[in-house]
Amino acid sequence: MNKRKEDFELEDGACFPGKTYVDELLKPVFKDQRDYLFDAMFMIHRAHTTMLKEQKIITAGEAKKILEGVNEVAKMEKKLLNYVPEYEDFFFLVEAEVAKVIGDDLAGKMHIAKSRNDMGEAMYRIVIRDHILDLLGNVKKLGQSLVIQAEDHIYTVMPAHTHTQPAQPTTFGHYLLAISDNLSRDVDRLWQAYHTVNRSPMGAAAITTTGFPISRERMVELLGFDDVMENSYDAIGTGDYLLETALTLVSLMTNMGRWIQELLRMASNEVGLLKVSDAYVQVSSIMPQKRNPVSLEHSRALASSAVGEGLSVIQMIHNTPYGDIVDTEDDLQPHLYNGFHKANRVTKLLTAVITTMKFNKARALQQAKTNMITITELADVLARDYDIPFRRAHQISSYVSKKASDAKKELYEVSLSEVNEWISGVQLSEKDWEHIVDPSKFIERRNITGGPNPQVVERMVRDREVRWEELGEKVEKYAAQIDSIKDDLIKL
């Protein structure tokens, strides 16, 4: 016999479960199940036992004793529950603990018409819906902070950028509302994910339902799901609720990461537009003059890390056979939970930063007067008021900007006589030229739906205030319903 193999088996074991298997798989999986799924498991035990009683599959007396045993074990400090080799996973250990209270036969009846498969899928869905609601609540606070700041900066002129270059004047309020609207679409995606997640697989059992006359619909009611996963194969084999949740997390954190980077640019001394509160900056250990906006830096890093967690979920499901994937999910679920944890950290940090930040209005206005970013208005005025074809007007404006650049002047430094000489054939009025070089007038004229005109932005602010308030009310309503379901199950 191979001596190395013999020595290894002597230490690791030659029958299930080997020591390596225990240390590297069973123990970590057990810990994750215990830490994340404890409450959800007991919710399902209570609901399923109640349904079995109502369907007369077990007697009222049996149900009473089972529920007493379940409630007794549920009171245990979960950290005291540790992996032991006699039980393959947390599922079987809990059954054993209940059996200690009510006996093996009754504890076994608790699992009539129930499998680790449908129970596992249901536990995951219960936990994920809680995470989604929690994140929605924090996103709502972030959205409100954006709109509150936007309201304070309806008239705060600043340069907008395209291709990372100064493009046209806008307002900081207009900019913040853009972020708010982007965030609100991720809210829509989170709600869609919530409703995809919040469907009951219970009663699918292993994969083909059961011969017992259970009521899958009653389990929907007892556990607070929206609906039943009707096809039992789909209920066990699907992973799309995980994909949708992961992709939504990726979308939210990717979108946030982009404007976090923008805020960091604005907070640099060179740009000098944004000042992060002293509460959220750190001073360099060697350079005392520095105010490092580490709250934004950490938010950016955490957002990227959360994206990684979501992408890991997608990779783990990719090419997984269409059937029971509970074993895959045992290692997959923590990535989702960690992703939500990081997303909540990012959202809370950003809410604090945005609520307390200061914006340098004077510097922003000065920047909006530079780089000739109002030149678009010259083309518009020529086309609209002087009947010059727009393409020609655009060429004239381009020529004016080149001449001003060659003269090392900003537009507002160019005299009316100079510009009229450059454009030739057209004589602008003094009022027209003053308005063309004024970023505030540029903004005022952009009064089309969604533009930066202050009245337009103010209307959008009012609308967004209502939207974020309604989101808060909706999250509270759903969370209260889930809490009520949990309380009702404990009282059974």
PDB file of N, CA, C and O in Angstrom, residues 100-158:
ATOM      1  N   LYS A 100     -34.127  16.630  21.178  1.00  0.00           N
ATOM      2  CA  LYS A 100     -33.769  16.536  22.587  1.00  0.00           C
ATOM      3  C   LYS A 100     -34.904  17.042  23.472  1.00  0.00           C
ATOM      4  O   LYS A 100     -35.064  16.616  24.612  1.00  0.00           O
ATOM      5  N   VAL A 101     -35.691  17.965  22.931  1.00  0.00           N
ATOM      6  CA  VAL A 101     -36.781  18.564  23.698  1.00  0.00           C
ATOM      7  C   VAL A 101     -38.070  17.767  23.558  1.00  0.00           C
ATOM      8  O   VAL A 101     -38.785  17.541  24.542  1.00  0.00           O
ATOM      9  N   ILE A 102     -38.381  17.287  22.311  1.00  0.00           N
ATOM     10  CA  ILE A 102     -39.691  16.663  22.079  1.00  0.00           C
ATOM     11  C   ILE A 102     -39.607  15.214  21.606  1.00  0.00           C
ATOM     12  O   ILE A 102     -40.640  14.572  21.396  1.00  0.00           O
ATOM     13  N   GLY A 103     -38.399  14.703  21.440  1.00  0.00           N
ATOM     14  CA  GLY A 103     -38.249  13.321  20.998  1.00  0.00           C
ATOM     15  C   GLY A 103     -38.040  13.218  19.487  1.00  0.00           C
ATOM     16  O   GLY A 103     -38.465  14.074  18.717  1.00  0.00           O
ATOM     17  N   ASP A 104     -37.402  12.117  19.083  1.00  0.00           N
ATOM     18  CA  ASP A 104     -37.031  11.936  17.677  1.00  0.00           C
ATOM     19  C   ASP A 104     -38.247  11.850  16.748  1.00  0.00           C
ATOM     20  O   ASP A 104     -38.233  12.394  15.641  1.00  0.00           O
ATOM     21  N   ASP A 105     -39.288  11.138  17.183  1.00  0.00           N
ATOM     22  CA  ASP A 105     -40.428  10.920  16.296  1.00  0.00           C
ATOM     23  C   ASP A 105     -41.126  12.228  15.936  1.00  0.00           C
ATOM     24  O   ASP A 105     -41.418  12.503  14.771  1.00  0.00           O
ATOM     25  N   LEU A 106     -41.391  13.033  16.938  1.00  0.00           N
ATOM     26  CA  LEU A 106     -42.052  14.314  16.670  1.00  0.00           C
ATOM     27  C   LEU A 106     -41.149  15.262  15.892  1.00  0.00           C
ATOM     28  O   LEU A 106     -41.597  15.965  14.986  1.00  0.00           O
ATOM     29  N   ALA A 107     -39.863  15.271  16.240  1.00  0.00           N
ATOM     30  CA  ALA A 107     -38.921  16.124  15.511  1.00  0.00           C
ATOM     31  C   ALA A 107     -38.852  15.716  14.046  1.00  0.00           C
ATOM     32  O   ALA A 107     -38.734  16.570  13.154  1.00  0.00           O
ATOM     33  N   GLY A 108     -38.969  14.431  13.787  1.00  0.00           N
ATOM     34  CA  GLY A 108     -38.979  13.944  12.414  1.00  0.00           C
ATOM     35  C   GLY A 108     -40.221  14.381  11.663  1.00  0.00           C
ATOM     36  O   GLY A 108     -40.175  14.702  10.470  1.00  0.00           O
ATOM     37  N   LYS A 109     -41.372  14.400  12.357  1.00  0.00           N
ATOM     38  CA  LYS A 109     -42.617  14.823  11.706  1.00  0.00           C
ATOM     39  C   LYS A 109     -42.564  16.295  11.277  1.00  0.00           C
ATOM     40  O   LYS A 109     -43.301  16.712  10.387  1.00  0.00           O
ATOM     41  N   MET A 110     -41.708  17.045  11.915  1.00  0.00           N
ATOM     42  CA  MET A 110     -41.539  18.447  11.559  1.00  0.00           C
ATOM     43  C   MET A 110     -41.101  18.591  10.094  1.00  0.00           C
ATOM     44  O   MET A 110     -41.337  19.623   9.463  1.00  0.00           O
ATOM     45  N   HIS A 111     -40.490  17.540   9.556  1.00  0.00           N
ATOM     46  CA  HIS A 111     -39.953  17.606   8.200  1.00  0.00           C
ATOM     47  C   HIS A 111     -40.803  16.865   7.172  1.00  0.00           C
ATOM     48  O   HIS A 111     -40.363  16.661   6.036  1.00  0.00           O
ATOM     49  N   ILE A 112     -42.009  16.480   7.535  1.00  0.00           N
ATOM     50  CA  ILE A 112     -42.896  15.855   6.545  1.00  0.00           C
ATOM     51  C   ILE A 112     -43.118  16.838   5.378  1.00  0.00           C
ATOM     52  O   ILE A 112     -43.428  18.005   5.590  1.00  0.00           O
ATOM     53  N   ALA A 113     -42.942  16.336   4.153  1.00  0.00           N
ATOM     54  CA  ALA A 113     -43.176  17.128   2.931  1.00  0.00           C
ATOM     55  C   ALA A 113     -42.269  18.354   2.844  1.00  0.00           C
ATOM     56  O   ALA A 113     -42.615  19.355   2.222  1.00  0.00           O
ATOM     57  N   LYS A 114     -41.122  18.274   3.487  1.00  0.00           N
ATOM     58  CA  LYS A 114     -40.177  19.383   3.461  1.00  0.00           C
ATOM     59  C   LYS A 114     -38.781  18.831   3.224  1.00  0.00           C
ATOM     60  O   LYS A 114     -38.422  17.793   3.770  1.00  0.00           O
ATOM     61  N   SER A 115     -37.999  19.501   2.407  1.00  0.00           N
ATOM     62  CA  SER A 115     -36.647  19.066   2.081  1.00  0.00           C
ATOM     63  C   SER A 115     -35.660  20.167   2.416  1.00  0.00           C
ATOM     64  O   SER A 115     -36.031  21.345   2.534  1.00  0.00           O
ATOM     65  N   ARG A 116     -34.389  19.769   2.528  1.00  0.00           N
ATOM     66  CA  ARG A 116     -33.368  20.814   2.640  1.00  0.00           C
ATOM     67  C   ARG A 116     -33.380  21.721   1.414  1.00  0.00           C
ATOM     68  O   ARG A 116     -32.968  22.866   1.486  1.00  0.00           O
ATOM     69  N   ASN A 117     -33.840  21.178   0.298  1.00  0.00           N
ATOM     70  CA  ASN A 117     -33.819  21.959  -0.948  1.00  0.00           C
ATOM     71  C   ASN A 117     -34.786  23.145  -0.903  1.00  0.00           C
ATOM     72  O   ASN A 117     -34.390  24.294  -1.083  1.00  0.00           O
ATOM     73  N   ASP A 118     -36.080  22.841  -0.707  1.00  0.00           N
ATOM     74  CA  ASP A 118     -37.029  23.963  -0.697  1.00  0.00           C
ATOM     75  C   ASP A 118     -36.840  24.841   0.536  1.00  0.00           C
ATOM     76  O   ASP A 118     -36.995  26.066   0.479  1.00  0.00           O
ATOM     77  N   MET A 119     -36.441  24.217   1.636  1.00  0.00           N
ATOM     78  CA  MET A 119     -36.209  24.993   2.847  1.00  0.00           C
ATOM     79  C   MET A 119     -34.996  25.924   2.677  1.00  0.00           C
ATOM     80  O   MET A 119     -35.031  27.100   3.076  1.00  0.00           O
ATOM     81  N   GLY A 120     -33.953  25.380   2.066  1.00  0.00           N
ATOM     82  CA  GLY A 120     -32.755  26.189   1.836  1.00  0.00           C
ATOM     83  C   GLY A 120     -33.050  27.384   0.954  1.00  0.00           C
ATOM     84  O   GLY A 120     -32.671  28.521   1.256  1.00  0.00           O
ATOM     85  N   GLU A 121     -33.762  27.134  -0.143  1.00  0.00           N
ATOM     86  CA  GLU A 121     -34.104  28.228  -1.056  1.00  0.00           C
ATOM     87  C   GLU A 121     -34.973  29.272  -0.355  1.00  0.00           C
ATOM     88  O   GLU A 121     -34.809  30.477  -0.562  1.00  0.00           O
ATOM     89  N   ALA A 122     -35.899  28.812   0.472  1.00  0.00           N
ATOM     90  CA  ALA A 122     -36.774  29.746   1.185  1.00  0.00           C
ATOM     91  C   ALA A 122     -35.980  30.579   2.200  1.00  0.00           C
ATOM     92  O   ALA A 122     -36.210  31.788   2.337  1.00  0.00           O
ATOM     93  N   MET A 123     -35.065  29.940   2.900  1.00  0.00           N
ATOM     94  CA  MET A 123     -34.244  30.685   3.866  1.00  0.00           C
ATOM     95  C   MET A 123     -33.447  31.772   3.170  1.00  0.00           C
ATOM     96  O   MET A 123     -33.377  32.914   3.639  1.00  0.00           O
ATOM     97  N   TYR A 124     -32.825  31.421   2.053  1.00  0.00           N
ATOM     98  CA  TYR A 124     -32.042  32.407   1.315  1.00  0.00           C
ATOM     99  C   TYR A 124     -32.906  33.593   0.907  1.00  0.00           C
ATOM    100  O   TYR A 124     -32.504  34.754   1.027  1.00  0.00           O
ATOM    101  N   ARG A 125     -34.089  33.312   0.415  1.00  0.00           N
ATOM    102  CA  ARG A 125     -34.980  34.384  -0.044  1.00  0.00           C
ATOM    103  C   ARG A 125     -35.418  35.273   1.123  1.00  0.00           C
ATOM    104  O   ARG A 125     -35.512  36.498   0.977  1.00  0.00           O
ATOM    105  N   ILE A 126     -35.701  34.667   2.258  1.00  0.00           N
ATOM    106  CA  ILE A 126     -36.115  35.442   3.438  1.00  0.00           C
ATOM    107  C   ILE A 126     -35.001  36.379   3.880  1.00  0.00           C
ATOM    108  O   ILE A 126     -35.244  37.556   4.201  1.00  0.00           O
ATOM    109  N   VAL A 127     -33.771  35.873   3.888  1.00  0.00           N
ATOM    110  CA  VAL A 127     -32.637  36.691   4.323  1.00  0.00           C
ATOM    111  C   VAL A 127     -32.350  37.801   3.315  1.00  0.00           C
ATOM    112  O   VAL A 127     -32.111  38.956   3.691  1.00  0.00           O
ATOM    113  N   ILE A 128     -32.391  37.460   2.026  1.00  0.00           N
ATOM    114  CA  ILE A 128     -32.071  38.456   1.003  1.00  0.00           C
ATOM    115  C   ILE A 128     -33.107  39.574   0.980  1.00  0.00           C
ATOM    116  O   ILE A 128     -32.760  40.751   0.819  1.00  0.00           O
ATOM    117  N   ARG A 129     -34.386  39.239   1.158  1.00  0.00           N
ATOM    118  CA  ARG A 129     -35.393  40.309   1.129  1.00  0.00           C
ATOM    119  C   ARG A 129     -35.162  41.286   2.275  1.00  0.00           C
ATOM    120  O   ARG A 129     -35.394  42.498   2.123  1.00  0.00           O
ATOM    121  N   ASP A 130     -34.714  40.791   3.434  1.00  0.00           N
ATOM    122  CA  ASP A 130     -34.402  41.686   4.544  1.00  0.00           C
ATOM    123  C   ASP A 130     -33.248  42.617   4.182  1.00  0.00           C
ATOM    124  O   ASP A 130     -33.264  43.813   4.496  1.00  0.00           O
ATOM    125  N   HIS A 131     -32.237  42.052   3.519  1.00  0.00           N
ATOM    126  CA  HIS A 131     -31.087  42.862   3.102  1.00  0.00           C
ATOM    127  C   HIS A 131     -31.516  43.943   2.113  1.00  0.00           C
ATOM    128  O   HIS A 131     -31.043  45.087   2.186  1.00  0.00           O
ATOM    129  N   ILE A 132     -32.376  43.581   1.181  1.00  0.00           N
ATOM    130  CA  ILE A 132     -32.828  44.553   0.179  1.00  0.00           C
ATOM    131  C   ILE A 132     -33.587  45.698   0.846  1.00  0.00           C
ATOM    132  O   ILE A 132     -33.365  46.878   0.541  1.00  0.00           O
ATOM    133  N   LEU A 133     -34.482  45.360   1.767  1.00  0.00           N
ATOM    134  CA  LEU A 133     -35.250  46.402   2.457  1.00  0.00           C
ATOM    135  C   LEU A 133     -34.340  47.303   3.288  1.00  0.00           C
ATOM    136  O   LEU A 133     -34.527  48.530   3.323  1.00  0.00           O
ATOM    137  N   ASP A 134     -33.365  46.719   3.936  1.00  0.00           N
ATOM    138  CA  ASP A 134     -32.429  47.495   4.736  1.00  0.00           C
ATOM    139  C   ASP A 134     -31.650  48.462   3.852  1.00  0.00           C
ATOM    140  O   ASP A 134     -31.503  49.653   4.182  1.00  0.00           O
ATOM    141  N   LEU A 135     -31.175  47.972   2.705  1.00  0.00           N
ATOM    142  CA  LEU A 135     -30.428  48.824   1.789  1.00  0.00           C
ATOM    143  C   LEU A 135     -31.325  49.928   1.213  1.00  0.00           C
ATOM    144  O   LEU A 135     -30.903  51.086   1.089  1.00  0.00           O
ATOM    145  N   LEU A 136     -32.556  49.580   0.872  1.00  0.00           N
ATOM    146  CA  LEU A 136     -33.493  50.587   0.362  1.00  0.00           C
ATOM    147  C   LEU A 136     -33.695  51.713   1.375  1.00  0.00           C
ATOM    148  O   LEU A 136     -33.779  52.894   1.004  1.00  0.00           O
ATOM    149  N   GLY A 137     -33.775  51.365   2.639  1.00  0.00           N
ATOM    150  CA  GLY A 137     -33.942  52.380   3.675  1.00  0.00           C
ATOM    151  C   GLY A 137     -32.760  53.335   3.731  1.00  0.00           C
ATOM    152  O   GLY A 137     -32.930  54.554   3.885  1.00  0.00           O
ATOM    153  N   ASN A 138     -31.554  52.807   3.568  1.00  0.00           N
ATOM    154  CA  ASN A 138     -30.368  53.660   3.587  1.00  0.00           C
ATOM    155  C   ASN A 138     -30.222  54.462   2.302  1.00  0.00           C
ATOM    156  O   ASN A 138     -29.786  55.621   2.330  1.00  0.00           O
ATOM    157  N   VAL A 139     -30.592  53.876   1.174  1.00  0.00           N
ATOM    158  CA  VAL A 139     -30.550  54.599  -0.098  1.00  0.00           C
ATOM    159  C   VAL A 139     -31.538  55.769  -0.069  1.00  0.00           C
ATOM    160  O   VAL A 139     -31.270  56.846  -0.599  1.00  0.00           O
ATOM    161  N   LYS A 140     -32.685  55.562   0.565  1.00  0.00           N
ATOM    162  CA  LYS A 140     -33.679  56.638   0.693  1.00  0.00           C
ATOM    163  C   LYS A 140     -33.069  57.842   1.413  1.00  0.00           C
ATOM    164  O   LYS A 140     -33.251  58.997   1.008  1.00  0.00           O
ATOM    165  N   LYS A 141     -32.322  57.601   2.480  1.00  0.00           N
ATOM    166  CA  LYS A 141     -31.697  58.700   3.221  1.00  0.00           C
ATOM    167  C   LYS A 141     -30.665  59.417   2.362  1.00  0.00           C
ATOM    168  O   LYS A 141     -30.546  60.655   2.402  1.00  0.00           O
ATOM    169  N   LEU A 142     -29.928  58.646   1.565  1.00  0.00           N
ATOM    170  CA  LEU A 142     -28.946  59.250   0.665  1.00  0.00           C
ATOM    171  C   LEU A 142     -29.648  60.105  -0.391  1.00  0.00           C
ATOM    172  O   LEU A 142     -29.227  61.234  -0.674  1.00  0.00           O
ATOM    173  N   GLY A 143     -30.720  59.571  -0.954  1.00  0.00           N
ATOM    174  CA  GLY A 143     -31.473  60.321  -1.956  1.00  0.00           C
ATOM    175  C   GLY A 143     -32.004  61.633  -1.407  1.00  0.00           C
ATOM    176  O   GLY A 143     -31.940  62.677  -2.072  1.00  0.00           O
ATOM    177  N   GLN A 144     -32.522  61.583  -0.202  1.00  0.00           N
ATOM    178  CA  GLN A 144     -33.031  62.811   0.418  1.00  0.00           C
ATOM    179  C   GLN A 144     -31.918  63.822   0.652  1.00  0.00           C
ATOM    180  O   GLN A 144     -32.117  65.020   0.446  1.00  0.00           O
ATOM    181  N   SER A 145     -30.752  63.357   1.062  1.00  0.00           N
ATOM    182  CA  SER A 145     -29.640  64.288   1.299  1.00  0.00           C
ATOM    183  C   SER A 145     -29.210  64.960   0.002  1.00  0.00           C
ATOM    184  O   SER A 145     -28.857  66.148  -0.003  1.00  0.00           O
ATOM    185  N   LEU A 146     -29.251  64.229  -1.102  1.00  0.00           N
ATOM    186  CA  LEU A 146     -28.909  64.808  -2.404  1.00  0.00           C
ATOM    187  C   LEU A 146     -29.897  65.911  -2.793  1.00  0.00           C
ATOM    188  O   LEU A 146     -29.504  66.984  -3.267  1.00  0.00           O
ATOM    189  N   VAL A 147     -31.172  65.644  -2.591  1.00  0.00           N
ATOM    190  CA  VAL A 147     -32.203  66.614  -2.978  1.00  0.00           C
ATOM    191  C   VAL A 147     -32.169  67.847  -2.078  1.00  0.00           C
ATOM    192  O   VAL A 147     -32.354  68.980  -2.552  1.00  0.00           O
ATOM    193  N   ILE A 148     -31.920  67.655  -0.798  1.00  0.00           N
ATOM    194  CA  ILE A 148     -31.830  68.791   0.128  1.00  0.00           C
ATOM    195  C   ILE A 148     -30.680  69.710  -0.278  1.00  0.00           C
ATOM    196  O   ILE A 148     -30.812  70.943  -0.311  1.00  0.00           O
ATOM    197  N   GLN A 149     -29.533  69.105  -0.605  1.00  0.00           N
ATOM    198  CA  GLN A 149     -28.398  69.913  -1.072  1.00  0.00           C
ATOM    199  C   GLN A 149     -28.715  70.576  -2.411  1.00  0.00           C
ATOM    200  O   GLN A 149     -28.358  71.732  -2.648  1.00  0.00           O
ATOM    201  N   ALA A 150     -29.406  69.838  -3.292  1.00  0.00           N
ATOM    202  CA  ALA A 150     -29.769  70.408  -4.596  1.00  0.00           C
ATOM    203  C   ALA A 150     -30.627  71.661  -4.426  1.00  0.00           C
ATOM    204  O   ALA A 150     -30.457  72.658  -5.147  1.00  0.00           O
ATOM    205  N   GLU A 151     -31.538  71.616  -3.472  1.00  0.00           N
ATOM    206  CA  GLU A 151     -32.410  72.766  -3.221  1.00  0.00           C
ATOM    207  C   GLU A 151     -31.605  73.990  -2.792  1.00  0.00           C
ATOM    208  O   GLU A 151     -31.939  75.126  -3.136  1.00  0.00           O
ATOM    209  N   ASP A 152     -30.525  73.760  -2.054  1.00  0.00           N
ATOM    210  CA  ASP A 152     -29.674  74.869  -1.613  1.00  0.00           C
ATOM    211  C   ASP A 152     -28.810  75.427  -2.738  1.00  0.00           C
ATOM    212  O   ASP A 152     -28.191  76.485  -2.577  1.00  0.00           O
ATOM    213  N   HIS A 153     -28.733  74.711  -3.845  1.00  0.00           N
ATOM    214  CA  HIS A 153     -27.810  75.115  -4.915  1.00  0.00           C
ATOM    215  C   HIS A 153     -28.505  75.232  -6.270  1.00  0.00           C
ATOM    216  O   HIS A 153     -27.902  74.990  -7.311  1.00  0.00           O
ATOM    217  N   ILE A 154     -29.766  75.621  -6.246  1.00  0.00           N
ATOM    218  CA  ILE A 154     -30.517  75.813  -7.491  1.00  0.00           C
ATOM    219  C   ILE A 154     -29.880  76.909  -8.352  1.00  0.00           C
ATOM    220  O   ILE A 154     -29.882  76.824  -9.584  1.00  0.00           O
ATOM    221  N   TYR A 155     -29.296  77.903  -7.705  1.00  0.00           N
ATOM    222  CA  TYR A 155     -28.699  79.037  -8.427  1.00  0.00           C
ATOM    223  C   TYR A 155     -27.166  78.990  -8.423  1.00  0.00           C
ATOM    224  O   TYR A 155     -26.530  79.944  -8.886  1.00  0.00           O
ATOM    225  N   THR A 156     -26.588  77.915  -7.924  1.00  0.00           N
ATOM    226  CA  THR A 156     -25.130  77.823  -7.833  1.00  0.00           C
ATOM    227  C   THR A 156     -24.543  77.378  -9.171  1.00  0.00           C
ATOM    228  O   THR A 156     -24.602  76.206  -9.536  1.00  0.00           O
ATOM    229  N   VAL A 157     -23.977  78.327  -9.908  1.00  0.00           N
ATOM    230  CA  VAL A 157     -23.456  78.065 -11.253  1.00  0.00           C
ATOM    231  C   VAL A 157     -22.132  77.309 -11.170  1.00  0.00           C
ATOM    232  O   VAL A 157     -21.280  77.611 -10.319  1.00  0.00           O
ATOM    233  N   MET A 158     -21.955  76.341 -12.053  1.00  0.00           N
ATOM    234  CA  MET A 158     -20.722  75.548 -12.112  1.00  0.00           C
ATOM    235  C   MET A 158     -20.537  75.033 -13.533  1.00  0.00           C
ATOM    236  O   MET A 158     -21.482  75.017 -14.328  1.00  0.00           O
TER     237      MET A 158
END
